[in-house]
mmCIF file of C-alpha atoms in Angstrom:
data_model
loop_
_atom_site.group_PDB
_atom_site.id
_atom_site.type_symbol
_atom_site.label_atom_id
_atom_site.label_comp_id
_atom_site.label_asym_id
_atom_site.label_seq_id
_atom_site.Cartn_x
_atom_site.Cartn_y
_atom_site.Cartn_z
ATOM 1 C CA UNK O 1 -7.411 -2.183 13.285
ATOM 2 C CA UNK O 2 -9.567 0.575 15.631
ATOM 3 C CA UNK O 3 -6.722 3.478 15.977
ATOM 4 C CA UNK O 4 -7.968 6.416 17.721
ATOM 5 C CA UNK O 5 -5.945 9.231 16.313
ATOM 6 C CA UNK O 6 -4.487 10.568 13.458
ATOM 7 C CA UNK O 7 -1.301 10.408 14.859
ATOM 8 C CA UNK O 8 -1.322 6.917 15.696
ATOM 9 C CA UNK O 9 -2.451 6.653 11.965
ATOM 10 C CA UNK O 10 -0.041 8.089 11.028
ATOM 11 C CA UNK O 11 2.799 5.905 12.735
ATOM 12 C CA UNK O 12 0.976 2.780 11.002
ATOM 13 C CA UNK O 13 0.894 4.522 7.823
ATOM 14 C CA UNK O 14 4.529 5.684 8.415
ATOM 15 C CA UNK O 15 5.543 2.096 9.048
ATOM 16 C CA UNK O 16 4.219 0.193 6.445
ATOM 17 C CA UNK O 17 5.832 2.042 3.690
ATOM 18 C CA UNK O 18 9.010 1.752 5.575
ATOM 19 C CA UNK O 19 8.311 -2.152 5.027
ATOM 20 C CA UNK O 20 7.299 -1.391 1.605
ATOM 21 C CA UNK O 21 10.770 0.102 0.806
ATOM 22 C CA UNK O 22 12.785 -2.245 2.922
ATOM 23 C CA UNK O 23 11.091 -5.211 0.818
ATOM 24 C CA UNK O 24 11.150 -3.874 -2.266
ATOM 25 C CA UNK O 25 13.069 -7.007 -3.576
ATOM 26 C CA UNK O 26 10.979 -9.717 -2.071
ATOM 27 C CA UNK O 27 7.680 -7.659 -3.891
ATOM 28 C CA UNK O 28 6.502 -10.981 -6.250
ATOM 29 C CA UNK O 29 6.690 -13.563 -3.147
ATOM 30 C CA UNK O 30 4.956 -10.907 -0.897
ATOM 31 C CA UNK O 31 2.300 -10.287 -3.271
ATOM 32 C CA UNK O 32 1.690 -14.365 -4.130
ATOM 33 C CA UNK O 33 0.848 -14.489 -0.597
ATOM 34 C CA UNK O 34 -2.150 -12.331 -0.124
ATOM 35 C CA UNK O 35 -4.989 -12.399 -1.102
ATOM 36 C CA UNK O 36 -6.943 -9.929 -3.314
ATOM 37 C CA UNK O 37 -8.545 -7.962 0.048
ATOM 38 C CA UNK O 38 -5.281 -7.624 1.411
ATOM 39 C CA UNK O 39 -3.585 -6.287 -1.590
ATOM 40 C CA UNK O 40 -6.459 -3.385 -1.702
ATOM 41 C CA UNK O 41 -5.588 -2.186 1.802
ATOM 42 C CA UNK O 42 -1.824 -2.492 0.555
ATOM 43 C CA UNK O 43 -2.067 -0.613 -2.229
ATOM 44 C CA UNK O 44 -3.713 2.110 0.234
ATOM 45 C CA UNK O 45 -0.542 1.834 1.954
ATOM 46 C CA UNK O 46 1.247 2.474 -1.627
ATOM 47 C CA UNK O 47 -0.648 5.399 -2.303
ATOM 48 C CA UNK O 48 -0.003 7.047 1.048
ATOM 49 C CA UNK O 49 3.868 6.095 0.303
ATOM 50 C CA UNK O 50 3.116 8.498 -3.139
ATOM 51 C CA UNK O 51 1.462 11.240 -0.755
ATOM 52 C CA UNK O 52 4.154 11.395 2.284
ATOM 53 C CA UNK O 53 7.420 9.959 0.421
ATOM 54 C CA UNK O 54 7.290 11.349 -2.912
ATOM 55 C CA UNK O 55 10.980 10.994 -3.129
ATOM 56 C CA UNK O 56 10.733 7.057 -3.384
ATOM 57 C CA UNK O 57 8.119 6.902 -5.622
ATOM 58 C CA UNK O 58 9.626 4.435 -8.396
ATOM 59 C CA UNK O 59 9.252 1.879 -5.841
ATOM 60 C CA UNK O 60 5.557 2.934 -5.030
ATOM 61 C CA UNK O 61 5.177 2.880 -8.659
ATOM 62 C CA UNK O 62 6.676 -1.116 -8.894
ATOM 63 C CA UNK O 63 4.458 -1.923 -5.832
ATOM 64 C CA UNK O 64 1.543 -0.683 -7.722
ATOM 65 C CA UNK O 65 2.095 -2.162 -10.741
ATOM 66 C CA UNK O 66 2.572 -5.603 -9.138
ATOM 67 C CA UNK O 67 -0.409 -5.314 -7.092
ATOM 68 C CA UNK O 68 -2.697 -4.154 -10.003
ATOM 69 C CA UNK O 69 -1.109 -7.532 -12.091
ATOM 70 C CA UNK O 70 -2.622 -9.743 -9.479
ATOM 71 C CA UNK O 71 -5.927 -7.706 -8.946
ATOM 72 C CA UNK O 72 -6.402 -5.333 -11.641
ATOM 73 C CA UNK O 73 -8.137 -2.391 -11.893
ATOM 74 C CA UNK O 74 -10.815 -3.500 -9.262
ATOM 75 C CA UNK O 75 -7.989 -2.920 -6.597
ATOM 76 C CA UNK O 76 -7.556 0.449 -7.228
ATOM 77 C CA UNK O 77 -11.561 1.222 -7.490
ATOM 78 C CA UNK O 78 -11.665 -0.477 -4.062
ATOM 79 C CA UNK O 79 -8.585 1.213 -2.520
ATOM 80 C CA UNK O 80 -9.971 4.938 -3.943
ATOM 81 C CA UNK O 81 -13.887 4.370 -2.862
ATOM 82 C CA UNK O 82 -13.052 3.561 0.562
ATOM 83 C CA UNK O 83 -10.500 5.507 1.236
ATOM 84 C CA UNK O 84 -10.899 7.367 4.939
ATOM 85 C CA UNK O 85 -7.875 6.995 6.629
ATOM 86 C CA UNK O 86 -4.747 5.166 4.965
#
């Protein structure tokens, strides 16, 4: 996704952890269904939930412990090298 500004950014960012929260208790079935790729940029999406929603971080915290399960460690290296916008 090509997103001009920061704002707009922002909005994405803004939504997904929405989703993140909302879905909390569908987390395993989510996570079976993507693959290892798509769980990095989700887990960038976890760890902007930690930065702009620190009061719901125990579910951040569940998401990233699920994710990293699947993954591993090599999630989180990819998520934190190329990390630019979200």
């Amino acid at each position: 996704v090509y997103l001009r500004s920061k704002e707009a950014w922002r909005r994405l960012g803004d939504t997904v952890v929405k989703a993140l929260r909302e879905s909390k208790k569908n987390m395993k079935t989510v996570i079976g269904k993507l693959d290892d790729g798509a769980l990095s940029n989700l887990l960038s999406y976890v760890y902007y939930g930690f930065d702009t929603d620190p009061a719901n971080a125990v579910v951040y915290l569940a998401w990233q412990k699920s994710i990293t399960a699947k993954v591993g460690v090599a999630g989180i290296l990819r998520c934190m090298t190329r990390r630019k916008g979200i």
